[in-house]
XYZ file of C-alpha atoms in Angstrom:
251
model
C -244.710 -0.544 79.707
C -243.627 1.975 77.063
C -242.204 0.693 73.791
C -238.597 -0.472 73.997
C -235.317 0.428 72.354
C -232.976 -2.562 72.172
C -229.485 -3.530 71.086
C -229.280 -6.872 69.278
C -226.052 -8.841 68.990
C -226.753 -11.325 66.185
C -224.648 -14.082 64.666
C -224.176 -13.397 60.938
C -222.693 -16.046 58.672
C -222.957 -15.962 54.866
C -222.884 -19.741 54.419
C -221.558 -22.952 55.950
C -218.050 -22.431 54.576
C -217.678 -18.787 55.617
C -216.503 -17.670 59.042
C -219.258 -15.913 60.989
C -219.253 -13.051 63.486
C -221.487 -11.201 65.920
C -222.977 -7.993 64.504
C -224.701 -5.255 66.516
C -228.054 -3.764 65.494
C -230.394 -1.223 67.059
C -234.172 -1.575 66.992
C -236.526 1.072 68.336
C -240.149 1.397 69.336
C -240.598 -2.333 69.996
C -243.917 -3.176 71.639
C -243.998 -5.530 74.619
C -246.892 -7.301 72.889
C -244.768 -8.341 69.912
C -243.507 -11.877 69.655
C -239.747 -12.306 69.416
C -240.010 -13.242 65.745
C -242.140 -10.179 65.041
C -239.327 -8.118 66.530
C -236.943 -9.928 64.146
C -239.313 -9.068 61.288
C -239.062 -5.398 62.266
C -235.267 -5.619 62.190
C -235.301 -7.328 58.787
C -237.639 -4.718 57.323
C -235.245 -2.083 58.619
C -232.277 -3.879 57.017
C -234.017 -4.376 53.665
C -235.069 -0.710 53.542
C -231.455 0.320 54.083
C -230.180 -2.032 51.369
C -228.665 -4.628 53.713
C -229.125 -8.383 53.791
C -231.893 -9.486 56.203
C -231.068 -11.917 59.010
C -231.932 -15.485 58.001
C -233.797 -17.442 60.686
C -236.040 -20.530 60.666
C -239.779 -20.228 61.230
C -242.997 -21.719 59.927
C -246.168 -22.145 62.008
C -245.346 -19.495 64.639
C -247.654 -21.392 67.007
C -245.166 -23.605 68.883
C -246.064 -26.696 66.866
C -243.617 -27.220 64.010
C -240.272 -26.982 65.846
C -238.686 -24.839 63.136
C -237.845 -21.729 65.157
C -234.557 -22.313 66.916
C -232.776 -19.342 68.425
C -230.306 -19.322 71.303
C -231.248 -16.116 73.121
C -229.083 -14.679 75.905
C -227.547 -18.084 76.511
C -230.838 -20.017 76.645
C -232.514 -22.172 74.022
C -235.742 -20.395 72.984
C -234.991 -17.563 75.416
C -235.769 -16.725 79.048
C -239.345 -18.059 79.240
C -240.220 -21.716 79.953
C -242.402 -24.225 78.132
C -242.391 -22.192 74.922
C -240.668 -22.099 71.548
C -238.944 -18.989 70.189
C -242.060 -17.989 68.240
C -244.095 -18.013 71.477
C -241.602 -15.800 73.310
C -242.911 -12.262 73.780
C -240.975 -9.047 74.154
C -242.537 -8.417 77.566
C -239.803 -10.742 78.857
C -237.270 -7.994 78.104
C -236.748 -4.414 79.272
C -236.092 -1.106 77.571
C -232.362 -0.661 76.936
C -231.575 -4.405 77.059
C -228.877 -5.983 74.951
C -230.072 -9.292 73.506
C -227.610 -11.854 72.144
C -229.062 -14.100 69.431
C -227.201 -17.155 68.154
C -227.988 -20.360 66.257
C -227.969 -23.785 67.905
C -224.343 -24.680 68.615
C -223.586 -28.332 67.852
C -221.260 -30.126 65.449
C -224.224 -32.211 64.278
C -226.198 -29.003 63.516
C -223.938 -27.095 61.087
C -224.893 -23.502 60.318
C -226.450 -23.020 56.875
C -226.770 -19.247 57.066
C -226.940 -16.758 59.957
C -229.310 -18.305 62.520
C -230.409 -21.301 60.420
C -228.852 -24.696 61.138
C -229.118 -28.010 59.321
C -231.131 -30.400 61.533
C -231.285 -33.256 59.021
C -229.412 -35.355 61.571
C -232.703 -35.678 63.460
C -234.448 -36.813 60.259
C -231.838 -39.505 59.672
C -232.260 -40.759 63.235
C -236.026 -40.955 62.667
C -235.516 -42.814 59.405
C -233.297 -45.341 61.202
C -236.186 -46.634 63.321
C -238.900 -44.112 64.107
C -241.760 -46.065 62.571
C -244.012 -49.095 63.163
C -245.280 -51.952 60.995
C -248.932 -51.561 60.037
C -251.107 -54.063 58.231
C -252.481 -52.182 55.223
C -253.983 -55.230 53.490
C -257.534 -54.254 54.381
C -257.583 -56.464 57.459
C -256.195 -53.841 59.798
C -256.814 -54.638 63.459
C -259.203 -52.298 65.223
C -257.307 -50.039 67.616
C -259.892 -50.612 70.361
C -259.094 -54.337 70.361
C -255.654 -53.576 71.833
C -256.100 -52.767 75.514
C -253.595 -50.147 76.706
C -253.389 -48.823 80.242
C -254.160 -45.149 80.840
C -250.685 -44.636 82.317
C -248.930 -46.134 79.275
C -251.120 -44.164 76.867
C -250.482 -40.904 78.714
C -246.721 -41.472 78.869
C -246.614 -42.363 75.158
C -248.523 -39.192 74.298
C -246.186 -37.124 76.477
C -243.169 -38.569 74.630
C -244.847 -38.021 71.252
C -245.211 -34.314 72.090
C -241.554 -33.833 71.084
C -241.436 -31.481 68.072
C -237.782 -32.114 67.215
C -236.711 -28.490 67.581
C -233.249 -29.389 68.920
C -233.337 -27.251 72.076
C -232.155 -30.282 74.056
C -229.020 -30.508 71.916
C -228.365 -26.770 72.092
C -228.728 -26.773 75.898
C -226.412 -29.712 76.529
C -222.692 -29.231 77.171
C -222.078 -32.413 75.164
C -224.629 -31.582 72.453
C -226.448 -34.788 73.345
C -229.567 -35.825 71.441
C -230.573 -38.450 74.000
C -233.736 -36.620 75.089
C -234.915 -36.443 71.479
C -234.057 -40.079 70.740
C -235.425 -41.173 74.123
C -238.757 -39.526 73.332
C -238.950 -41.109 69.882
C -238.086 -44.564 71.250
C -240.476 -44.207 74.199
C -243.558 -43.252 72.204
C -243.389 -46.681 70.531
C -241.869 -48.747 73.354
C -244.845 -47.957 75.596
C -247.438 -49.233 73.112
C -248.147 -52.737 71.750
C -247.972 -51.427 68.180
C -244.317 -50.598 68.718
C -243.181 -54.021 69.846
C -242.574 -55.574 66.406
C -239.449 -53.517 65.690
C -238.664 -52.663 69.325
C -235.178 -54.198 69.508
C -234.035 -53.116 66.055
C -235.539 -49.655 66.516
C -233.569 -48.691 69.602
C -230.317 -50.206 68.354
C -230.572 -48.503 64.963
C -231.635 -45.114 66.312
C -228.877 -45.048 68.948
C -226.317 -46.125 66.337
C -227.440 -43.342 63.999
C -227.361 -40.833 66.863
C -223.722 -41.750 67.536
C -222.900 -41.681 63.819
C -224.240 -38.129 63.547
C -221.753 -36.967 66.176
C -224.051 -36.159 69.093
C -222.454 -36.455 72.544
C -223.469 -38.545 75.523
C -225.861 -37.443 78.261
C -224.319 -35.117 80.868
C -226.968 -35.965 83.515
C -227.352 -32.249 84.300
C -230.975 -32.110 83.124
C -230.576 -28.883 81.131
C -232.374 -30.492 78.191
C -235.568 -31.102 80.174
C -235.517 -27.564 81.578
C -235.168 -25.938 78.145
C -237.480 -28.315 76.264
C -240.549 -26.338 75.092
C -242.726 -29.432 75.479
C -241.378 -30.517 78.867
C -240.130 -33.912 77.659
C -239.042 -35.828 80.755
C -235.617 -37.305 81.453
C -237.514 -40.523 82.202
C -237.484 -41.082 78.443
C -233.683 -41.258 78.420
C -233.811 -43.884 81.187
C -236.410 -45.838 79.195
C -234.278 -45.682 76.057
C -231.269 -46.974 77.996
C -233.353 -49.870 79.355
C -234.676 -50.676 75.882
C -231.153 -50.517 74.453
C -229.759 -52.818 77.133
C -232.648 -55.262 76.708
C -232.206 -55.321 72.920
C -228.492 -56.048 73.192
C -228.948 -58.785 75.809
C -231.472 -60.491 73.529
C -229.007 -60.145 70.678
């Protein structure tokens, strides 16, 4: 494929208190081998050279690990590919002459800080409410191998722990629900013996914090699982609901 010329429709917003708007930009000679963020770098270099403000967007590792990159591209969290974050999206997914719409995550619990950057501290507060375990650090720590765990439970816990907290599930949901995120964080501990000490308090506190942050309820449409770059399963929401019900029955 020859290099591409593209039209970008990008959300620009000076700060959280200023009204934003979509602004059109042209980029030329974009290689299909570029990542999406490299294409954004090209745009920003173009803007800086012309004396304009560059587009602010989150990024860090650019390897699909950190969960920082968070762009809503043509109506899809992380863009048209599957099982990838925005930084892993390549321009070969687009065609010469395309118009690409780029927006931040849209959720009341994720307020825009600037342009395409949103405040995801709500996820941190949910984690702080219960996303931890008690560990004996007195020097008499129990050997991990002395706790037998089934292969199935270990695999499911690892699958849940793969969540990177990017927020694509929230951005994809009509109700801006964080239940896939919270379900994954609850599940990774609920499936293991190490997570049983705080099990009841964990799920009650994390769900309460989720509601306090203003996230909506699950729509049952499954969009979150489809858009999740790590393929976190809806089974984790079901497990969280069971854990929550069990914790409340026990009191």
